[in-house]
Amino acid sequence: MVRPENRPRSRILVVKVIASQIRKGNIVDLDGKLYVVLNAESFHPGKGTPTTQIDMRRISDGVKTQQRYKTTDQVERAHVEDHEFSYLYQDGDGFHFMNQENYEQLQVPADVVGDYAPYLQEGMIVSLAIHEGIAVSMEIPQKVTLEITDTEPVVKGQTASGSFKPAMLSNGVRTMVPTHIVTGTRVVVNTADGSYVERAKD
């Protein structure tokens, strides 16, 4: 465990940005409390004022809230220090990472890891936003290489470019791959949505 006196302290810089610039993973300051953005979506109705809806979780106690702003409203975005960590393992307590600077380990709860969980690989370098020694948001590499564990066999005459078929990745995520890709092939996928990028070069 990291003792409180050894925890990396975060320096927080707050800047005002318009609501439509807020993105998932950003930290915002509402009435002096910090919230991590879970989702931000802008709406542009044909008539009426464009708005941005932001789903957030309060860092101090985990309470979730939803706010709707005009897209041009000013929102206070807090910049929390980012540190590089390497992924170690997952257990019943959460996900464990090691700080690349001082080799201290940090436990990160599942709700911070979120949809990225299936893409974590041992030794993967991620960026964790740290506030008061606690990870509040995470960014992982945009692309990872995984193996196809199950997909339909190639059918003659189905090699037309542009056709895709369902496949299962080695991390349990379903995706769509070109028809020429077979089981056992290593492919590169986007971690944001699991979409196929290309056949792995290795």
CSV table of C-alpha atoms in Angstrom, one decimal:
chain,number,residue,atom,x,y,z
A,1,MET,CA,0.0,0.0,0.0
A,2,VAL,CA,1.1,3.6,-0.6
A,3,ARG,CA,1.3,5.5,2.6
A,4,PRO,CA,-0.5,8.8,2.6
A,5,GLU,CA,2.8,10.8,3.1
A,6,ASN,CA,4.3,9.1,0.0
A,7,ARG,CA,1.3,9.6,-2.2
A,8,PRO,CA,1.9,11.8,-5.3
A,9,ARG,CA,0.2,15.2,-4.5
A,10,SER,CA,-1.6,16.7,-7.4
A,11,ARG,CA,-1.3,20.3,-8.4
A,12,ILE,CA,-4.7,21.5,-9.7
A,13,LEU,CA,-5.0,24.2,-12.4
A,14,VAL,CA,-8.5,25.2,-13.2
A,15,VAL,CA,-9.3,26.9,-16.6
A,16,LYS,CA,-12.6,27.9,-18.0
A,17,VAL,CA,-13.6,26.2,-21.3
A,18,ILE,CA,-16.9,26.1,-23.1
A,19,ALA,CA,-19.2,23.1,-22.3
A,20,SER,CA,-18.9,21.6,-25.8
A,21,GLN,CA,-15.1,21.2,-25.3
A,22,ILE,CA,-15.6,18.9,-22.3
A,23,ARG,CA,-14.6,15.2,-23.0
A,24,LYS,CA,-14.9,11.9,-21.2
A,25,GLY,CA,-12.2,11.6,-18.6
A,26,ASN,CA,-11.9,15.3,-18.1
A,27,ILE,CA,-12.0,16.6,-14.5
A,28,VAL,CA,-14.4,19.6,-13.8
A,29,ASP,CA,-14.8,21.8,-10.8
A,30,LEU,CA,-18.4,22.4,-9.7
A,31,ASP,CA,-18.9,24.6,-6.6
A,32,GLY,CA,-15.4,23.7,-5.4
A,33,LYS,CA,-15.8,19.9,-5.8
A,34,LEU,CA,-14.0,17.9,-8.4
A,35,TYR,CA,-16.0,15.6,-10.7
A,36,VAL,CA,-14.7,13.2,-13.4
A,37,VAL,CA,-16.6,13.3,-16.7
A,38,LEU,CA,-18.2,9.9,-17.6
A,39,ASN,CA,-19.8,11.0,-20.8
A,40,ALA,CA,-20.3,14.3,-22.6
A,41,GLU,CA,-22.7,14.7,-25.5
A,42,SER,CA,-23.7,17.9,-27.4
A,43,PHE,CA,-27.2,18.3,-29.0
A,44,HIS,CA,-27.9,20.6,-31.9
A,45,PRO,CA,-31.7,20.8,-32.3
A,46,GLY,CA,-33.1,22.3,-35.5
A,47,LYS,CA,-34.7,25.0,-33.5
A,48,GLY,CA,-33.6,26.1,-30.0
A,49,THR,CA,-30.3,26.4,-28.3
A,50,PRO,CA,-27.5,23.8,-28.8
A,51,THR,CA,-26.8,22.1,-25.4
A,52,THR,CA,-24.2,19.8,-23.9
A,53,GLN,CA,-25.2,17.1,-21.4
A,54,ILE,CA,-22.4,16.0,-19.1
A,55,ASP,CA,-22.6,12.9,-16.9
A,56,MET,CA,-20.2,13.1,-13.9
A,57,ARG,CA,-19.0,11.3,-10.8
A,58,ARG,CA,-18.0,13.3,-7.7
A,59,ILE,CA,-14.4,12.2,-6.9
A,60,SER,CA,-14.8,12.6,-3.1
A,61,ASP,CA,-17.7,10.2,-2.6
A,62,GLY,CA,-18.6,8.6,-6.0
A,63,VAL,CA,-22.0,10.3,-6.3
A,64,LYS,CA,-23.1,10.6,-9.9
A,65,THR,CA,-24.8,13.6,-11.3
A,66,GLN,CA,-25.9,15.0,-14.7
A,67,GLN,CA,-25.7,18.6,-15.8
A,68,ARG,CA,-27.0,20.2,-19.0
A,69,TYR,CA,-25.4,23.4,-20.3
A,70,LYS,CA,-25.7,25.6,-23.3
A,71,THR,CA,-22.7,24.6,-25.5
A,72,THR,CA,-21.2,28.1,-25.1
A,73,ASP,CA,-21.6,28.1,-21.3
A,74,GLN,CA,-18.3,28.4,-19.3
A,75,VAL,CA,-17.3,25.3,-17.4
A,76,GLU,CA,-14.3,25.1,-15.0
A,77,ARG,CA,-12.0,22.3,-16.2
A,78,ALA,CA,-9.5,21.1,-13.6
A,79,HIS,CA,-6.1,19.9,-14.8
A,80,VAL,CA,-4.9,17.1,-12.6
A,81,GLU,CA,-1.4,15.7,-12.9
A,82,ASP,CA,-1.0,12.7,-15.2
A,83,HIS,CA,1.5,9.9,-14.4
A,84,GLU,CA,2.6,6.9,-16.4
A,85,PHE,CA,1.8,3.5,-14.8
A,86,SER,CA,2.3,0.0,-16.1
A,87,TYR,CA,-0.6,-2.5,-15.6
A,88,LEU,CA,0.2,-5.4,-13.3
A,89,TYR,CA,-2.9,-7.5,-12.6
A,90,GLN,CA,-6.6,-7.6,-11.6
A,91,ASP,CA,-8.1,-9.1,-8.4
A,92,GLY,CA,-11.2,-8.8,-6.3
A,93,ASP,CA,-10.1,-5.4,-5.1
A,94,GLY,CA,-9.7,-3.8,-8.5
A,95,PHE,CA,-6.9,-3.2,-11.0
A,96,HIS,CA,-3.3,-2.8,-9.9
A,97,PHE,CA,-0.7,-0.6,-11.6
A,98,MET,CA,2.9,0.4,-10.9
A,99,ASN,CA,4.1,4.0,-11.1
A,100,GLN,CA,6.9,4.2,-13.7
A,101,GLU,CA,8.7,6.9,-11.8
A,102,ASN,CA,8.9,5.5,-8.2
A,103,TYR,CA,7.7,1.9,-8.7
A,104,GLU,CA,5.0,2.3,-6.1
A,105,GLN,CA,1.8,0.3,-6.7
A,106,LEU,CA,-1.7,1.9,-7.0
A,107,GLN,CA,-5.0,0.2,-6.9
A,108,VAL,CA,-7.6,1.5,-9.3
A,109,PRO,CA,-11.3,0.7,-8.9
A,110,ALA,CA,-13.3,-0.9,-11.7
A,111,ASP,CA,-15.5,2.1,-12.4
A,112,VAL,CA,-12.4,4.2,-13.2
A,113,VAL,CA,-11.1,1.6,-15.6
A,114,GLY,CA,-14.5,1.2,-17.2
A,115,ASP,CA,-14.8,-0.1,-20.7
A,116,TYR,CA,-11.0,-0.3,-21.1
A,117,ALA,CA,-10.8,-3.3,-18.8
A,118,PRO,CA,-10.8,-6.0,-21.6
A,119,TYR,CA,-7.9,-4.2,-23.4
A,120,LEU,CA,-5.5,-4.1,-20.4
A,121,GLN,CA,-2.5,-6.3,-21.0
A,122,GLU,CA,0.3,-7.0,-18.5
A,123,GLY,CA,3.0,-4.4,-18.8
A,124,MET,CA,0.8,-2.0,-20.8
A,125,ILE,CA,1.7,1.6,-20.1
A,126,VAL,CA,-1.3,3.8,-19.3
A,127,SER,CA,-1.8,7.4,-18.2
A,128,LEU,CA,-3.6,7.8,-14.9
A,129,ALA,CA,-4.8,11.2,-13.6
A,130,ILE,CA,-4.0,11.3,-9.9
A,131,HIS,CA,-5.7,13.5,-7.3
A,132,GLU,CA,-4.7,13.2,-3.7
A,133,GLY,CA,-3.1,9.8,-4.4
A,134,ILE,CA,-6.3,8.5,-6.0
A,135,ALA,CA,-6.7,7.6,-9.7
A,136,VAL,CA,-9.7,9.6,-11.1
A,137,SER,CA,-9.4,8.8,-14.8
A,138,MET,CA,-7.4,6.7,-17.2
A,139,GLU,CA,-6.2,6.8,-20.8
A,140,ILE,CA,-4.8,3.7,-22.5
A,141,PRO,CA,-3.1,3.3,-25.9
A,142,GLN,CA,-5.5,3.9,-28.8
A,143,LYS,CA,-4.6,0.6,-30.4
A,144,VAL,CA,-3.8,-2.9,-29.2
A,145,THR,CA,-2.9,-6.2,-30.9
A,146,LEU,CA,-5.1,-9.2,-30.1
A,147,GLU,CA,-5.7,-12.6,-31.6
A,148,ILE,CA,-8.9,-13.8,-33.3
A,149,THR,CA,-10.1,-16.8,-31.4
A,150,ASP,CA,-13.3,-17.5,-33.4
A,151,THR,CA,-14.7,-16.4,-36.7
A,152,GLU,CA,-16.4,-17.9,-39.8
A,153,PRO,CA,-14.0,-19.7,-42.2
A,154,VAL,CA,-13.2,-18.0,-45.5
A,155,VAL,CA,-15.7,-18.9,-48.2
A,156,LYS,CA,-14.5,-18.9,-51.8
A,157,GLY,CA,-15.8,-15.9,-53.7
A,158,GLN,CA,-16.2,-13.9,-50.5
A,159,THR,CA,-12.9,-12.1,-50.7
A,160,ALA,CA,-14.4,-8.9,-52.0
A,161,SER,CA,-12.8,-5.9,-50.2
A,162,GLY,CA,-15.3,-4.1,-48.0
A,163,SER,CA,-17.1,-7.2,-46.7
A,164,PHE,CA,-16.9,-7.9,-43.0
A,165,LYS,CA,-17.9,-10.8,-40.8
A,166,PRO,CA,-18.2,-11.2,-37.0
A,167,ALA,CA,-15.3,-12.4,-34.9
A,168,MET,CA,-14.3,-12.9,-31.3
A,169,LEU,CA,-11.1,-11.4,-30.0
A,170,SER,CA,-8.9,-13.1,-27.4
A,171,ASN,CA,-10.0,-10.6,-24.7
A,172,GLY,CA,-13.7,-11.6,-25.2
A,173,VAL,CA,-14.8,-8.6,-27.2
A,174,ARG,CA,-16.8,-9.1,-30.4
A,175,THR,CA,-15.7,-7.2,-33.5
A,176,MET,CA,-16.1,-7.2,-37.2
A,177,VAL,CA,-13.2,-8.2,-39.4
A,178,PRO,CA,-12.6,-8.5,-43.2
A,179,THR,CA,-13.7,-11.8,-44.7
A,180,HIS,CA,-10.1,-12.9,-45.4
A,181,ILE,CA,-9.2,-12.9,-41.7
A,182,VAL,CA,-9.1,-16.4,-40.1
A,183,THR,CA,-9.0,-17.7,-36.6
A,184,GLY,CA,-5.6,-17.4,-35.0
A,185,THR,CA,-4.7,-14.2,-36.9
A,186,ARG,CA,-3.4,-11.3,-34.9
A,187,VAL,CA,-5.1,-8.0,-35.6
A,188,VAL,CA,-4.9,-4.4,-34.4
A,189,VAL,CA,-8.1,-3.0,-32.9
A,190,ASN,CA,-9.2,0.4,-31.5
A,191,THR,CA,-9.5,0.4,-27.8
A,192,ALA,CA,-12.3,3.0,-27.9
A,193,ASP,CA,-14.8,0.7,-29.6
A,194,GLY,CA,-13.1,-2.6,-30.5
A,195,SER,CA,-13.2,-1.9,-34.2
A,196,TYR,CA,-10.7,-3.6,-36.6
A,197,VAL,CA,-7.8,-1.4,-37.8
A,198,GLU,CA,-5.5,-3.8,-39.7
A,199,ARG,CA,-3.8,-7.1,-39.6
A,200,ALA,CA,-0.9,-7.1,-37.2
A,201,LYS,CA,2.6,-6.8,-38.7
A,202,ASP,CA,4.3,-9.1,-36.2
